[in-house]
Short mmCIF file of C-alpha atoms and ligand atoms in Angstrom, two decimals:
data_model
loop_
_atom_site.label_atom_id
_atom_site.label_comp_id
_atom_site.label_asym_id
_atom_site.label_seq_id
_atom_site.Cartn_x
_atom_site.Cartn_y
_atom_site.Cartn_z
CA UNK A 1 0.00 0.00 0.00
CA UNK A 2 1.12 3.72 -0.63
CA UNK A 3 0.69 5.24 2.53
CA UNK A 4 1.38 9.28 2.42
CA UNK A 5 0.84 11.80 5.48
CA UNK A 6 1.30 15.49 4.15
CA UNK A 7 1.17 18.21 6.62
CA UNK A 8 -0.03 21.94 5.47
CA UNK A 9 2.31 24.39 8.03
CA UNK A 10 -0.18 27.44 8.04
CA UNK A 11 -3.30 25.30 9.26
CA UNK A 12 -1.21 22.40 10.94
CA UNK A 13 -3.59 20.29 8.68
CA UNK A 14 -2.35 16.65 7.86
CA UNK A 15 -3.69 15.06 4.57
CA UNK A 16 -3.69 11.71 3.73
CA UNK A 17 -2.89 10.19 0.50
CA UNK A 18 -4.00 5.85 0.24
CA UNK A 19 -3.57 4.07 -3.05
CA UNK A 20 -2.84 0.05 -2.98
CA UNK A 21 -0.20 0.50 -6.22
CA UNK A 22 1.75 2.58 -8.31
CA UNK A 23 0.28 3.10 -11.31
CA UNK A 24 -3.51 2.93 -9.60
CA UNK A 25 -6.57 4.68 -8.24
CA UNK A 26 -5.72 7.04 -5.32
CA UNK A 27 -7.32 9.15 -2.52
CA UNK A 28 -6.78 12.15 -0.97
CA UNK A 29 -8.67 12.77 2.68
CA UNK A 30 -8.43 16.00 4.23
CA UNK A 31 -6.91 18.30 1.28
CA UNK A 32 -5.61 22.15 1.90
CA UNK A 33 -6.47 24.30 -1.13
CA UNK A 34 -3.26 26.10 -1.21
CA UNK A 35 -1.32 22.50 -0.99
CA UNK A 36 -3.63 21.18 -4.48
CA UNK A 37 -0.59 21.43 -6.81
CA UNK A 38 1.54 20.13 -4.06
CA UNK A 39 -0.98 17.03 -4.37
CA UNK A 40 -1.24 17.03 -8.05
CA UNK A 41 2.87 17.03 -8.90
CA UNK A 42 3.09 14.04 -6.02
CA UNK A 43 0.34 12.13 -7.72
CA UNK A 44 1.94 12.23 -10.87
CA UNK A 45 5.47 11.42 -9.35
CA UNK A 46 4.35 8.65 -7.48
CA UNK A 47 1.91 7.56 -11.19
CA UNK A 48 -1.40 7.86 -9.08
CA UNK A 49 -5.04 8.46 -10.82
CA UNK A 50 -6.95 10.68 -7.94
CA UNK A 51 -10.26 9.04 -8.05
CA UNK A 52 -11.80 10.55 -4.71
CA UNK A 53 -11.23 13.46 -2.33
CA UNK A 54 -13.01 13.16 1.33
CA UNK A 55 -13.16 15.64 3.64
CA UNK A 56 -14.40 14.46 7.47
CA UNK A 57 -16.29 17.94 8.15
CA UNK A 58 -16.56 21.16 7.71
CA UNK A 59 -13.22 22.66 8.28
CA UNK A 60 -13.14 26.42 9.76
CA UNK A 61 -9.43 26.92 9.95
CA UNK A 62 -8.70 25.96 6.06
CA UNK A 63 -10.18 26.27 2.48
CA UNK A 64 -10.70 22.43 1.44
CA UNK A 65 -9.07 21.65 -2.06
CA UNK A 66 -11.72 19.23 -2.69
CA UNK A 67 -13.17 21.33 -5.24
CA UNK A 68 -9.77 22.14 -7.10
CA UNK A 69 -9.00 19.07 -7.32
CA UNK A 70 -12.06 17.76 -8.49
CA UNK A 71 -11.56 20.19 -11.14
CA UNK A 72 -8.21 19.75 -11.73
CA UNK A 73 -9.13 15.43 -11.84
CA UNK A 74 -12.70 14.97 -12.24
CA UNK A 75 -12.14 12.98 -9.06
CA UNK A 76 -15.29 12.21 -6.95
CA UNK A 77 -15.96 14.18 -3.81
CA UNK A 78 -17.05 12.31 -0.71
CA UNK A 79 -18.75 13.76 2.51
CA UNK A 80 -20.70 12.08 5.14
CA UNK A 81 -24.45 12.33 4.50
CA UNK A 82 -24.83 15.05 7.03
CA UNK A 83 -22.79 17.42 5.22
CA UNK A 84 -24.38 20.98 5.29
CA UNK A 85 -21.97 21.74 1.95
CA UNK A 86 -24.07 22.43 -1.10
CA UNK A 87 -23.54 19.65 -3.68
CA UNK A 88 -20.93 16.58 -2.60
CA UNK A 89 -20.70 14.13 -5.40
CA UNK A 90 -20.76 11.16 -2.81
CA UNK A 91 -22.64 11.01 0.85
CA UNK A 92 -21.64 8.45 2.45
CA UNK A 93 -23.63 7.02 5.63
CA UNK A 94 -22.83 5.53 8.67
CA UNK A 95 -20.77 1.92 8.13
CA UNK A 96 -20.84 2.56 4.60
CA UNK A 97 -17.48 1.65 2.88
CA UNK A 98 -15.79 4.40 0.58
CA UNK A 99 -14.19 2.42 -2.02
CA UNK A 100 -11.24 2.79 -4.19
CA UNK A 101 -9.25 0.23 -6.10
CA UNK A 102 -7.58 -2.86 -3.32
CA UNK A 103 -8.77 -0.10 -0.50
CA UNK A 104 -11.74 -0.11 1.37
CA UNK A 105 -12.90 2.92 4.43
CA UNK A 106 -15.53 2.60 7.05
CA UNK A 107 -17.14 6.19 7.05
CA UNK A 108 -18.49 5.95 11.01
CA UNK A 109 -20.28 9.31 12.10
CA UNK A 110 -18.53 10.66 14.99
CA UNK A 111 -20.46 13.90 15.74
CA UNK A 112 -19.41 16.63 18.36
CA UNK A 113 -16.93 18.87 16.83
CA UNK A 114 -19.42 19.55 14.07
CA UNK A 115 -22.47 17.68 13.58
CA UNK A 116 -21.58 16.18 10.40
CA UNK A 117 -17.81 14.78 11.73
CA UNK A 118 -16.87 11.51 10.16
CA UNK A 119 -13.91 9.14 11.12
CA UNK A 120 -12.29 6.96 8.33
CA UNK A 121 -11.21 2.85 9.46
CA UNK A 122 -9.48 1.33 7.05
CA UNK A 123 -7.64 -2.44 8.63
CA UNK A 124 -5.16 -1.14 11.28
CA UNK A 125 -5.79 2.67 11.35
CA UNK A 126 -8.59 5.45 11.80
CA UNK A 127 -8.34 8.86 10.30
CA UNK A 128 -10.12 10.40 12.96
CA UNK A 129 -10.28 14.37 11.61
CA UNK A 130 -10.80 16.42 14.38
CA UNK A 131 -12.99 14.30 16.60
CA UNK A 132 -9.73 12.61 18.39
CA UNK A 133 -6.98 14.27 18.15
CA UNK A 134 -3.16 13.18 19.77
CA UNK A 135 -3.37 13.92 23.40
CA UNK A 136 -6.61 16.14 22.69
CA UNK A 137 -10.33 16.37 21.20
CA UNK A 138 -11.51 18.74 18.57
CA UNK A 139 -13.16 21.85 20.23
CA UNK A 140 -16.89 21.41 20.16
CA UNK A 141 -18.29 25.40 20.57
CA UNK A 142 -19.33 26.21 16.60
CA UNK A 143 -20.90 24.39 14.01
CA UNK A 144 -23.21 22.90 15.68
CA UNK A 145 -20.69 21.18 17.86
CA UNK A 146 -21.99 19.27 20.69
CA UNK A 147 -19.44 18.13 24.16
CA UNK A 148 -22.18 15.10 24.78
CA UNK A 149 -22.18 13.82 21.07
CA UNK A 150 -18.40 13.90 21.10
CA UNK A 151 -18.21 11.97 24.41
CA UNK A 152 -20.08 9.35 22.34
CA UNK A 153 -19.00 9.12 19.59
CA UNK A 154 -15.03 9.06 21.34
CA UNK A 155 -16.50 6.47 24.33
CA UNK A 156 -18.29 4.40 22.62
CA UNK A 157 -17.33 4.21 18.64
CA UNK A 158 -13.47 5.38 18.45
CA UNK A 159 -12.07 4.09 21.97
CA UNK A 160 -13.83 0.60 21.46
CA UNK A 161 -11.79 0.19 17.86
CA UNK A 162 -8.25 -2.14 19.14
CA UNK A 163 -6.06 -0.67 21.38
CA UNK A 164 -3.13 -1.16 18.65
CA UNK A 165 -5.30 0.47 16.26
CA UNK A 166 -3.15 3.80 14.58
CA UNK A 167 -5.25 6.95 15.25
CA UNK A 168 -4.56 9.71 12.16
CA UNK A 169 -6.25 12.82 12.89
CA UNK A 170 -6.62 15.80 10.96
CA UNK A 171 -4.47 18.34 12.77
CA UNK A 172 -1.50 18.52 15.27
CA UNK A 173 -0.42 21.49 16.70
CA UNK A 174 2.85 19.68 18.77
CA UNK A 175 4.61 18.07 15.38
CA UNK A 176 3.46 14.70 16.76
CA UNK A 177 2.50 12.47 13.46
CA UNK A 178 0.36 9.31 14.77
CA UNK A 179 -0.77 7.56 18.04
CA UNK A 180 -2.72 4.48 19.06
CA UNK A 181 -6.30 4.02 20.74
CA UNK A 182 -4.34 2.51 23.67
CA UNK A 183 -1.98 5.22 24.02
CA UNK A 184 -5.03 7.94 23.70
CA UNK A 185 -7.21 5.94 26.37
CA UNK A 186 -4.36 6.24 28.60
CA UNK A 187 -2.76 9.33 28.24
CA UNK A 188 -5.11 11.89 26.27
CA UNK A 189 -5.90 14.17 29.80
CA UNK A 190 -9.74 14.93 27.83
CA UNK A 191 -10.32 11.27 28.08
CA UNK A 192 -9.62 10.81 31.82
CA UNK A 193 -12.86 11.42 32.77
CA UNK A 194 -15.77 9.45 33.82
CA UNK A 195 -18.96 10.91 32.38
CA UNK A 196 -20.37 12.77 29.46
CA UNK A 197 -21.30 15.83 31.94
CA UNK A 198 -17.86 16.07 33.30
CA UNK A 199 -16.55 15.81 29.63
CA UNK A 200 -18.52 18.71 28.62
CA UNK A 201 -18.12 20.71 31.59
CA UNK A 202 -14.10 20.67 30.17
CA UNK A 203 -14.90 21.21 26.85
CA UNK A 204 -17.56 24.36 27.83
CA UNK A 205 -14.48 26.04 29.62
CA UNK A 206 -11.94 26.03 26.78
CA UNK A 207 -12.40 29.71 26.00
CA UNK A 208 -10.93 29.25 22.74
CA UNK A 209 -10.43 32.15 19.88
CA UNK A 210 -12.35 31.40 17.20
CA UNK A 211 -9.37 30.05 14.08
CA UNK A 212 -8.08 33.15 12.27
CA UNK A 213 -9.74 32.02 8.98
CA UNK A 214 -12.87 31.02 9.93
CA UNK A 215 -15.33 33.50 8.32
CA UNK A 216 -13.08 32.86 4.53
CA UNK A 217 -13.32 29.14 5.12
CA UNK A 218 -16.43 27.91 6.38
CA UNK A 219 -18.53 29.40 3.72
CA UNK A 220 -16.32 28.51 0.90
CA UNK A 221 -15.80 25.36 2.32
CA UNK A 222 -20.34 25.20 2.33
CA UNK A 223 -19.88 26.13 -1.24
CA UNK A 224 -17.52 23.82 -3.10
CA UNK A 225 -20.12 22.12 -5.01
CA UNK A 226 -21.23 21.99 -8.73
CA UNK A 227 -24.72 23.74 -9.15
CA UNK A 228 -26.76 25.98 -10.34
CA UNK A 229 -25.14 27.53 -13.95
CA UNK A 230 -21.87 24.92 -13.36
CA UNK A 231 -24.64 21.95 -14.12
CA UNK A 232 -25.75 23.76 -16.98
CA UNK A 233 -22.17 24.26 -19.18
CA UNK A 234 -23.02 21.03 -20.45
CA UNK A 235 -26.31 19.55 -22.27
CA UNK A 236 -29.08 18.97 -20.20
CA UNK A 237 -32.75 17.18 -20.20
CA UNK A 238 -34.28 19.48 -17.10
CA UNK A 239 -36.10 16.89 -14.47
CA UNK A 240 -39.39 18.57 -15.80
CA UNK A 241 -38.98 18.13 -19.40
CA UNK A 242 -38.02 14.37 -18.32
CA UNK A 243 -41.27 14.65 -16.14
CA UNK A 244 -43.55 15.74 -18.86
CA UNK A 245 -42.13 12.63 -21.48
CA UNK A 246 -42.54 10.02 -19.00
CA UNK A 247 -42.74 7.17 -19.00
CA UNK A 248 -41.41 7.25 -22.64
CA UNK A 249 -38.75 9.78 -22.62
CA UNK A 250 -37.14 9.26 -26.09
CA UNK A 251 -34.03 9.06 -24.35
CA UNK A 252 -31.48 6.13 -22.93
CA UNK A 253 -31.00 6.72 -19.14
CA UNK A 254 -27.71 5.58 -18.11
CA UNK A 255 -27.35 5.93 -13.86
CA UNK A 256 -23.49 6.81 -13.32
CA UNK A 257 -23.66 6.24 -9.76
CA UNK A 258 -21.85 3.30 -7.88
CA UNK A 259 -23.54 0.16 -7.23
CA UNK A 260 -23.97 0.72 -3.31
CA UNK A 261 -25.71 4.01 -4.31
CA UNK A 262 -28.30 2.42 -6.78
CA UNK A 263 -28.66 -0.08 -4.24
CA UNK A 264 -29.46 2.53 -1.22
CA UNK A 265 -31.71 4.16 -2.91
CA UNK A 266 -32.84 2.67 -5.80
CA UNK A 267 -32.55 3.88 -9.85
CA UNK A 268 -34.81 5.62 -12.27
CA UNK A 269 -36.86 2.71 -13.85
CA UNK A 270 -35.08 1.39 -18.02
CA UNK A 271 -31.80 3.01 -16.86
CA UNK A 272 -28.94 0.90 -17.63
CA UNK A 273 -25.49 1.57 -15.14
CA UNK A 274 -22.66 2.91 -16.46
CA UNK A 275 -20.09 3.52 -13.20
CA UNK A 276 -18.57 6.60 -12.94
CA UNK A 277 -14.99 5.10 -11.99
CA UNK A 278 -15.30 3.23 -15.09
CA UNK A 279 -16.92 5.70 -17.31
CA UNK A 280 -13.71 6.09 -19.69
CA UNK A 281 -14.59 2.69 -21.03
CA UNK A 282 -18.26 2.70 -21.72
CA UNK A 283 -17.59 6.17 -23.93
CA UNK A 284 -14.65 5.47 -25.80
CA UNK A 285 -14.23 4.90 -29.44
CA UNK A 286 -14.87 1.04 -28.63
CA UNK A 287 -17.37 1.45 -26.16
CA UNK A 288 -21.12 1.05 -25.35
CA UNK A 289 -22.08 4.68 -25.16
CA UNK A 290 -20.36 6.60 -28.03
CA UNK A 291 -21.97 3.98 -30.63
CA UNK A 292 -25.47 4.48 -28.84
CA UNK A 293 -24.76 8.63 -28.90
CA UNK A 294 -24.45 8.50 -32.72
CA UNK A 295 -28.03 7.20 -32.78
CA UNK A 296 -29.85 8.93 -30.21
CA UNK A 297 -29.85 10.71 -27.01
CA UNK A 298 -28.01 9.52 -23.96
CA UNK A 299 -29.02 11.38 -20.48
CA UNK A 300 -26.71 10.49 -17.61
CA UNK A 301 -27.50 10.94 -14.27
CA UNK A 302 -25.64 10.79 -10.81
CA UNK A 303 -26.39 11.54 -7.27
CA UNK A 304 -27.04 15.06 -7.38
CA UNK A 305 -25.57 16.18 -10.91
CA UNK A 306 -21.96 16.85 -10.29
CA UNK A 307 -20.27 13.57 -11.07
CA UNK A 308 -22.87 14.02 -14.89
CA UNK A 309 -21.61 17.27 -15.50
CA UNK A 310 -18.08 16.06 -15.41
CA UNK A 311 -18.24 12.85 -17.24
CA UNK A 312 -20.47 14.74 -19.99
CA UNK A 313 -17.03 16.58 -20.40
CA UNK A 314 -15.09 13.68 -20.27
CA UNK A 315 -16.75 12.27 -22.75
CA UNK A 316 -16.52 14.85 -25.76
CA UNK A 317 -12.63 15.19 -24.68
CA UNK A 318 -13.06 11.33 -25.80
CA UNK A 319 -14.48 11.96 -28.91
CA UNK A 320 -17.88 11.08 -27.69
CA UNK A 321 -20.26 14.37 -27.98
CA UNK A 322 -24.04 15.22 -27.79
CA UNK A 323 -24.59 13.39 -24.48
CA UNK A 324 -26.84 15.16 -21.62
CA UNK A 325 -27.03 14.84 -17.91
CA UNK A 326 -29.51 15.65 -15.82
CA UNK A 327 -29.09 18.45 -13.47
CA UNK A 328 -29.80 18.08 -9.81
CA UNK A 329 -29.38 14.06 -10.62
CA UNK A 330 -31.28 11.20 -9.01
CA UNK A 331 -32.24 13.53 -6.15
CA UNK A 332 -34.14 16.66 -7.84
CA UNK A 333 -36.09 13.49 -9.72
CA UNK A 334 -37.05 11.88 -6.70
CA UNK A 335 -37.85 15.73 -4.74
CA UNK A 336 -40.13 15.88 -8.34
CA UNK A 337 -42.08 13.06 -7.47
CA UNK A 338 -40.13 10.80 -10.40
CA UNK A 339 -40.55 6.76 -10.46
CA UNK A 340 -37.83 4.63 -8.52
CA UNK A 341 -37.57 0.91 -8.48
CA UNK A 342 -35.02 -1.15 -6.96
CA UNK A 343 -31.56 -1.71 -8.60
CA UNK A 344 -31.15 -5.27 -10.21
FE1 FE2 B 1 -12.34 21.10 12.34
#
């Protein structure tokens, strides 16, 4: 496995970078915007294809490259499913795995820093973001932060993973790189304590500054997303026009989401899959989709019309031109009131 931990000096911020070979898919969790074409150059050093970007909250002391890079790569963006940002490509839920080529996270929702905190397991380590951090816990007094949600989800999700178990979090402010759950249940003073009300009654006494670049980065960090005019630089079938057609809409529906999507929630009924991750091969010169787009319209759809927008593009860089996508994706269709039925 490639294993990278990159540290951004001005925000203390460590970034992970996982791929299982050179030469494959790769992910980035926890990306500084001012570091993206520090990431980009070591991607293509090391031979890496970034195929996701996660970020485990919020951040309010740094802009999040996830939306550079998913410019710069087309990669996916991932968020847990409480994410107040505007459009993430990917929500992930609680247990869900967040998959990439021979690697395979747990997304567990560890509220209490911010409402929408996740932690990352993957085998022998936890990318914790700023839930646990070495010898400390993530403050808990904006964003909806909550002392008694972090006691639980530190007591009983994190601190029940094994004691050998490597503990990554998002920032250090000391220099120190990585601990253990063992070492943390021992010797992290927040954790010596022996209720949630005597947790919170430390973490309601911090008297913490609020970080210097707070008001820049939480709302640019709300706004990363593809929307709005962004969904429409490609072609589009609107969810009404789609609406008004149905239930024969002259048009092959191809669902670009991943199969544990579909799954969760179910696909537009006659749409065949086409996966996102794999999309280079279905429009092609060779492939499925670019002989179908000759004869007729193609509409793809995703989650909430980011990941269609960008494989749209992909496609006519491929050679493969007058596909659509729907904007808003699979949820504006359901919000309409549009047909689901269960994935094969
Ligand atoms: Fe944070």
């Amino acid at each position: 496995m490639l294993f990278r931990q990159l540290f951004d000096k001005t925000s203390s911020t460590y970034t992970y970078l996982l791929a299982s070979r050179a030469g494959g898919e790769a992910l980035l969790i926890d990306p500084v915007y001012e570091q993206t074409n520090r990431y980009l150059k070591l991607l293509e050093e090391l031979d890496l294809k970034l195929v996701k970007v996660v970020d485990t909250h919020i951040h309010a002391d740094h802009v999040s490259a996830m939306g550079s890079l998913r410019d710069a790569t087309r990669c996916t963006t991932v968020m847990g499913e409480h994410s107040p940002a505007d459009v993430v490509s990917l929500r992930v839920r609680d247990s869900e795995a967040v998959k990439i080529e021979g690697i395979s996270l747990t997304a567990l929702h560890t509220p209490g820093h911010t409402s929408e905190s996740y932690s990352f397991l993957m085998d022998d380590r936890v990318f914790t973001g700023d839930t646990l951090l070495i010898r400390g816990t993530g403050r808990t007094d904006f964003q909806n932060g909550n002392p008694y949600d972090q006691y639980h989800s530190l007591f009983d999700r994190l601190l029940r993973l094994p004691e050998a178990t490597f503990v990554f979090p998002a920032h250090d402010y000391k220099g120190d790189t990585v601990s253990t759950i063992g070492e943390e249940k021992t010797f992290n003073p927040r954790l010596q304590v022996s209720s949630a009300e005597e947790y919170a009654e430390i973490m309601d006494n911090l008297n913490l500054p609020n970080p210097a670049m707070m008001d820049v980065a939480v709302p640019s960090n709300l706004k990363l997303g593809l929307r709005g005019k962004d969904q429409h630089r490609v072609a589009t079938i609107e969810v009404k026009e789609l609406l008004a057609k149905w239930p024969e809409p002259d048009c092959l529906l191809v669902d670009i989401r991943e199969e544990g999507e579909r799954q969760r929630a179910g696909t537009i009924p006659g749409s065949i899959h086409a996966p996102y991750a794999r999309f280079d091969e279905y429009c092609c010169k060779s492939g499925p989709l670019a002989g179908m787009a000759k004869q007729g319209r193609i509409l793809l759809y995703c989650a909430v019309g980011e990941r269609s927008t960008l494989a749209v593009e992909m496609a006519a860089e491929m050679g493969c031109e007058g596909l659509s996508h729907l904007p808003g994706g699979f949820k504006a269709w359901t919000e309409a009131g549009g047909a689901v039925e269960a994935a094969d």
